[in-house]
């Protein structure tokens, strides 16, 4: 991976007037914001605000009834998660979604799957181009293992790992895709203070070292205010605010949402 | 055989003699990367010239701080090559401790492993006026550090190569100027009391002791060692640096401190050092895993381990063993010992050492019974490690062996062990008073340990000299020796022995809550908590058995037999560092305990059946409370003392 210097640039992904409903429930209404190159954007909001729905829309799992998403200047059509992955969007999940019986190393290798060129035949033989390719992919994976400091669990089945480490392996697998945009759904949920600090540091390091653009959902306000460049606040499917952590902190609508002012 | 009297010269010689052999390896990105002697000679040369280009002058000190990394070892030789002195520092030292060493050593240069260490060094810079330049090995996280005094390792080497081209004679001349009597390293001893002292060693000290031991044990360039103990510790300096050069064997650096056990298995070293604690942990891990094994495996393990306990050490020591046992042992090696050693990474071990504190006989015998040549040595920084070593085939388990080659050992009037030899340190840096106190004009060094020679010429260390006392009848009383014997029982967690200036010895005992709790569970004994378990009559009976076993052992020793434990009690609470009863490193603070539990000591010596005690305890949240208890006192049987052994003949 090449090193980048962090300089927040032009919008990488633009969300325009997105509305998403499931039957009678309006999960998202008229949401617009942008994710800029090389930034860390936090999406916050109370439970049920539509945060995860928003991520699911961005990576093509949900199809909004209205609105457009523009990624790298192209308005996207019929979207599927694997297309998003191919375009350079990787994500982690709120509930860890790893292959529990496989080792850390193998889990991370699956993140390289999209980048493997050789065909099934050569892969079965593990010979020729497939072999060379695997060695190169393994090298990339080892860089990530080194980066996230998980050498000691390389061969351990992930099902045996404590939760905090599983989260880290999931991040490693997402990084193995060498994504341009990384979506993290509550990367620090259920972690203790020390694990949160570690994870925050890794997120900042990824952003700085590889220049990866990151959009994350997080409940811990301390973490959000510390590590994000910008914050988008959702409440009941609507966008309440959008700005730097300081701007958001002083926004009356946000304060009301968090303190629980009755909705008319 | 060789003319090289400094390590940089020895490096040149190794590159010429065994240039293509691997000198060190490091696991990086999951793969073991190797460097040959020729490559290291080149790397060290570039680094030395780079340091010179940064302004490093002969006599300068360079602080080295980090985990065991090849580049940090190269820094030692590079500094020595241009007349400098490496000062390795414990990598987990907090900023204050580091500041003391850096300032005291007057180091102008520092070599840091990574961002963490750089941050620490930068934090102490204002307090260490002399510190000017910091070089770092790992670039990670350093991208936003733009200070002019920070240098990346590769850049320094590049500068060095340029410098070398411009001054082609510089390196060779600097190396040639070095002498055996030049200071080669300064090692700061952690020291339980007062500030750390900088032990100054010269090339001759390190090289001579390293070489003597290497010859005695027959180490050569085919050996492999894992470098995983702190570089600031003298043992690592001798094993992973001194002997690396004198024997020419390969030093393997683990991937990270967390992967040491896996890396051990990858490498399968032939030469291994570990403090007793590590052997103990390995043994515990094996036993725990065996508990979960299937019944057949467990039965096989028990049978063959029983056999190994009987004949394993005898086979290792080449003593006569019956043909049937020998055949069974060979079968056991195939089925149990071999696979077990392979799992632990001990398949190829020819020589393993342990030192630092007493090792439990069960642990020691377990590894020896497997056919691992584990031996004890006695050493200290001031001796460049080796004072005594157990020779092959001559193992007395509770002694530390015979004097190492060229080392003289004698026991002073006071019982203190004195030594002198080729490894005797030059001085404590900038501390002539301490030097004079420790080393007398004839070169004898006071170790501070009390010991005695056994009939077979092996040295036995019994305690710290200042803790050794005598009973009223004049019998030698070594509290730590007795306490260690008690603590070797898994059921006993801590012990405090009393007896100095008393008629007999007595002890406080802390049971091990986990071990005794397991026992209680297996035997359906209900208990409400530690205090209740500690006062259970059946528990007292078990502990009494242990104490009497210790007495039986002591009785066999003509010197210490008189200090058998006549009475003991099991304390109602665990000794705790929060209450000031232990130090943070879990050493018993004897005077404090004697004062705090004075009524109990009185009861031990008054013949009373119970003692009453009220103590203040500190809970984890900082609150304090009162703890009252009546504690039963148990009389233990003592045994007749063996007569001193007559010399054979």
PDB file of N, CA, C and O in Angstrom, chain B residues 587-620:
ATOM      1  N   UNK B 587       7.576  -9.382  46.640  1.00  0.00           N
ATOM      2  CA  UNK B 587       8.561  -9.863  47.600  1.00  0.00           C
ATOM      3  C   UNK B 587       8.031  -9.531  48.991  1.00  0.00           C
ATOM      4  O   UNK B 587       7.467  -8.466  49.209  1.00  0.00           O
ATOM      5  N   UNK B 588       8.243 -10.461  49.907  1.00  0.00           N
ATOM      6  CA  UNK B 588       7.736 -10.289  51.263  1.00  0.00           C
ATOM      7  C   UNK B 588       8.501  -9.175  51.977  1.00  0.00           C
ATOM      8  O   UNK B 588       9.719  -9.143  51.954  1.00  0.00           O
ATOM      9  N   UNK B 589       7.769  -8.247  52.607  1.00  0.00           N
ATOM     10  CA  UNK B 589       8.431  -7.189  53.387  1.00  0.00           C
ATOM     11  C   UNK B 589       8.451  -7.637  54.844  1.00  0.00           C
ATOM     12  O   UNK B 589       7.540  -7.363  55.617  1.00  0.00           O
ATOM     13  N   UNK B 590       9.515  -8.353  55.175  1.00  0.00           N
ATOM     14  CA  UNK B 590       9.584  -9.062  56.444  1.00  0.00           C
ATOM     15  C   UNK B 590       9.428  -8.152  57.677  1.00  0.00           C
ATOM     16  O   UNK B 590       8.604  -8.452  58.548  1.00  0.00           O
ATOM     17  N   UNK B 591      10.186  -7.059  57.776  1.00  0.00           N
ATOM     18  CA  UNK B 591      10.067  -6.240  59.001  1.00  0.00           C
ATOM     19  C   UNK B 591       8.669  -5.681  59.192  1.00  0.00           C
ATOM     20  O   UNK B 591       8.134  -5.659  60.309  1.00  0.00           O
ATOM     21  N   UNK B 592       8.051  -5.262  58.100  1.00  0.00           N
ATOM     22  CA  UNK B 592       6.704  -4.713  58.181  1.00  0.00           C
ATOM     23  C   UNK B 592       5.719  -5.760  58.691  1.00  0.00           C
ATOM     24  O   UNK B 592       4.886  -5.495  59.566  1.00  0.00           O
ATOM     25  N   UNK B 593       5.842  -6.969  58.181  1.00  0.00           N
ATOM     26  CA  UNK B 593       4.940  -8.049  58.597  1.00  0.00           C
ATOM     27  C   UNK B 593       5.171  -8.390  60.069  1.00  0.00           C
ATOM     28  O   UNK B 593       4.223  -8.594  60.833  1.00  0.00           O
ATOM     29  N   UNK B 594       6.441  -8.410  60.473  1.00  0.00           N
ATOM     30  CA  UNK B 594       6.764  -8.738  61.858  1.00  0.00           C
ATOM     31  C   UNK B 594       6.093  -7.746  62.805  1.00  0.00           C
ATOM     32  O   UNK B 594       5.594  -8.109  63.873  1.00  0.00           O
ATOM     33  N   UNK B 595       6.040  -6.490  62.379  1.00  0.00           N
ATOM     34  CA  UNK B 595       5.460  -5.465  63.240  1.00  0.00           C
ATOM     35  C   UNK B 595       3.941  -5.564  63.265  1.00  0.00           C
ATOM     36  O   UNK B 595       3.309  -5.556  64.313  1.00  0.00           O
ATOM     37  N   UNK B 596       3.388  -5.714  62.063  1.00  0.00           N
ATOM     38  CA  UNK B 596       1.946  -5.731  61.934  1.00  0.00           C
ATOM     39  C   UNK B 596       1.321  -6.942  62.618  1.00  0.00           C
ATOM     40  O   UNK B 596       0.244  -6.862  63.187  1.00  0.00           O
ATOM     41  N   UNK B 597       2.008  -8.071  62.555  1.00  0.00           N
ATOM     42  CA  UNK B 597       1.442  -9.294  63.116  1.00  0.00           C
ATOM     43  C   UNK B 597       2.157  -9.705  64.409  1.00  0.00           C
ATOM     44  O   UNK B 597       2.208 -10.890  64.745  1.00  0.00           O
ATOM     45  N   UNK B 598       2.696  -8.724  65.128  1.00  0.00           N
ATOM     46  CA  UNK B 598       3.463  -9.016  66.344  1.00  0.00           C
ATOM     47  C   UNK B 598       2.713  -9.947  67.308  1.00  0.00           C
ATOM     48  O   UNK B 598       3.318 -10.894  67.835  1.00  0.00           O
ATOM     49  N   UNK B 599       1.399  -9.736  67.555  1.00  0.00           N
ATOM     50  CA  UNK B 599       0.710 -10.639  68.491  1.00  0.00           C
ATOM     51  C   UNK B 599       0.752 -12.095  68.028  1.00  0.00           C
ATOM     52  O   UNK B 599       0.836 -13.015  68.850  1.00  0.00           O
ATOM     53  N   UNK B 600       0.707 -12.307  66.723  1.00  0.00           N
ATOM     54  CA  UNK B 600       0.721 -13.678  66.211  1.00  0.00           C
ATOM     55  C   UNK B 600       2.095 -14.315  66.393  1.00  0.00           C
ATOM     56  O   UNK B 600       2.213 -15.496  66.710  1.00  0.00           O
ATOM     57  N   UNK B 601       3.128 -13.502  66.182  1.00  0.00           N
ATOM     58  CA  UNK B 601       4.482 -14.041  66.365  1.00  0.00           C
ATOM     59  C   UNK B 601       4.673 -14.420  67.827  1.00  0.00           C
ATOM     60  O   UNK B 601       5.225 -15.473  68.149  1.00  0.00           O
ATOM     61  N   UNK B 602       4.161 -13.559  68.683  1.00  0.00           N
ATOM     62  CA  UNK B 602       4.249 -13.837  70.111  1.00  0.00           C
ATOM     63  C   UNK B 602       3.560 -15.163  70.436  1.00  0.00           C
ATOM     64  O   UNK B 602       4.092 -16.001  71.167  1.00  0.00           O
ATOM     65  N   UNK B 603       2.371 -15.341  69.862  1.00  0.00           N
ATOM     66  CA  UNK B 603       1.629 -16.577  70.101  1.00  0.00           C
ATOM     67  C   UNK B 603       2.401 -17.795  69.605  1.00  0.00           C
ATOM     68  O   UNK B 603       2.379 -18.859  70.210  1.00  0.00           O
ATOM     69  N   UNK B 604       3.104 -17.618  68.461  1.00  0.00           N
ATOM     70  CA  UNK B 604       3.879 -18.737  67.910  1.00  0.00           C
ATOM     71  C   UNK B 604       4.952 -19.196  68.899  1.00  0.00           C
ATOM     72  O   UNK B 604       5.274 -20.365  69.003  1.00  0.00           O
ATOM     73  N   UNK B 605       5.521 -18.225  69.600  1.00  0.00           N
ATOM     74  CA  UNK B 605       6.629 -18.554  70.492  1.00  0.00           C
ATOM     75  C   UNK B 605       6.215 -18.727  71.956  1.00  0.00           C
ATOM     76  O   UNK B 605       7.032 -19.045  72.789  1.00  0.00           O
ATOM     77  N   UNK B 606       4.910 -18.472  72.261  1.00  0.00           N
ATOM     78  CA  UNK B 606       4.502 -18.577  73.659  1.00  0.00           C
ATOM     79  C   UNK B 606       3.926 -19.951  73.977  1.00  0.00           C
ATOM     80  O   UNK B 606       3.635 -20.256  75.120  1.00  0.00           O
ATOM     81  N   UNK B 607       3.723 -20.756  72.965  1.00  0.00           N
ATOM     82  CA  UNK B 607       3.136 -22.072  73.188  1.00  0.00           C
ATOM     83  C   UNK B 607       1.618 -22.056  73.209  1.00  0.00           C
ATOM     84  O   UNK B 607       0.987 -23.075  73.429  1.00  0.00           O
ATOM     85  N   UNK B 608       1.002 -20.896  72.978  1.00  0.00           N
ATOM     86  CA  UNK B 608      -0.456 -20.807  72.983  1.00  0.00           C
ATOM     87  C   UNK B 608      -1.049 -21.598  71.826  1.00  0.00           C
ATOM     88  O   UNK B 608      -0.386 -21.846  70.821  1.00  0.00           O
ATOM     89  N   UNK B 609      -2.307 -22.019  71.983  1.00  0.00           N
ATOM     90  CA  UNK B 609      -2.943 -22.815  70.936  1.00  0.00           C
ATOM     91  C   UNK B 609      -3.551 -21.942  69.844  1.00  0.00           C
ATOM     92  O   UNK B 609      -3.754 -22.382  68.716  1.00  0.00           O
ATOM     93  N   UNK B 610      -3.884 -20.697  70.191  1.00  0.00           N
ATOM     94  CA  UNK B 610      -4.404 -19.789  69.167  1.00  0.00           C
ATOM     95  C   UNK B 610      -3.796 -18.407  69.375  1.00  0.00           C
ATOM     96  O   UNK B 610      -3.277 -18.086  70.437  1.00  0.00           O
ATOM     97  N   UNK B 611      -3.876 -17.610  68.347  1.00  0.00           N
ATOM     98  CA  UNK B 611      -3.437 -16.222  68.456  1.00  0.00           C
ATOM     99  C   UNK B 611      -4.558 -15.325  67.996  1.00  0.00           C
ATOM    100  O   UNK B 611      -5.310 -15.671  67.076  1.00  0.00           O
ATOM    101  N   UNK B 612      -4.697 -14.160  68.622  1.00  0.00           N
ATOM    102  CA  UNK B 612      -5.748 -13.230  68.226  1.00  0.00           C
ATOM    103  C   UNK B 612      -5.122 -12.055  67.491  1.00  0.00           C
ATOM    104  O   UNK B 612      -4.085 -11.538  67.883  1.00  0.00           O
ATOM    105  N   UNK B 613      -5.762 -11.671  66.415  1.00  0.00           N
ATOM    106  CA  UNK B 613      -5.189 -10.571  65.630  1.00  0.00           C
ATOM    107  C   UNK B 613      -6.284  -9.661  65.106  1.00  0.00           C
ATOM    108  O   UNK B 613      -7.360 -10.117  64.716  1.00  0.00           O
ATOM    109  N   UNK B 614      -6.017  -8.362  65.148  1.00  0.00           N
ATOM    110  CA  UNK B 614      -6.901  -7.388  64.515  1.00  0.00           C
ATOM    111  C   UNK B 614      -6.048  -6.590  63.556  1.00  0.00           C
ATOM    112  O   UNK B 614      -5.036  -6.026  63.943  1.00  0.00           O
ATOM    113  N   UNK B 615      -6.445  -6.598  62.291  1.00  0.00           N
ATOM    114  CA  UNK B 615      -5.659  -5.829  61.322  1.00  0.00           C
ATOM    115  C   UNK B 615      -6.566  -4.944  60.507  1.00  0.00           C
ATOM    116  O   UNK B 615      -7.748  -5.228  60.327  1.00  0.00           O
ATOM    117  N   UNK B 616      -5.966  -3.898  59.993  1.00  0.00           N
ATOM    118  CA  UNK B 616      -6.694  -3.015  59.096  1.00  0.00           C
ATOM    119  C   UNK B 616      -6.395  -3.487  57.679  1.00  0.00           C
ATOM    120  O   UNK B 616      -5.246  -3.782  57.355  1.00  0.00           O
ATOM    121  N   UNK B 617      -7.433  -3.610  56.875  1.00  0.00           N
ATOM    122  CA  UNK B 617      -7.184  -4.006  55.487  1.00  0.00           C
ATOM    123  C   UNK B 617      -7.692  -2.930  54.554  1.00  0.00           C
ATOM    124  O   UNK B 617      -8.611  -2.186  54.880  1.00  0.00           O
ATOM    125  N   UNK B 618      -7.061  -2.849  53.381  1.00  0.00           N
ATOM    126  CA  UNK B 618      -7.477  -1.892  52.365  1.00  0.00           C
ATOM    127  C   UNK B 618      -8.172  -2.654  51.258  1.00  0.00           C
ATOM    128  O   UNK B 618      -7.618  -3.594  50.711  1.00  0.00           O
ATOM    129  N   UNK B 619      -9.422  -2.262  50.956  1.00  0.00           N
ATOM    130  CA  UNK B 619     -10.133  -2.937  49.889  1.00  0.00           C
ATOM    131  C   UNK B 619      -9.716  -2.355  48.550  1.00  0.00           C
ATOM    132  O   UNK B 619      -9.084  -1.294  48.483  1.00  0.00           O
ATOM    133  N   UNK B 620     -10.112  -3.040  47.462  1.00  0.00           N
ATOM    134  CA  UNK B 620      -9.675  -2.616  46.133  1.00  0.00           C
ATOM    135  C   UNK B 620     -10.110  -1.196  45.810  1.00  0.00           C
ATOM    136  O   UNK B 620      -9.431  -0.485  45.098  1.00  0.00           O
TER     137      UNK B 620
END
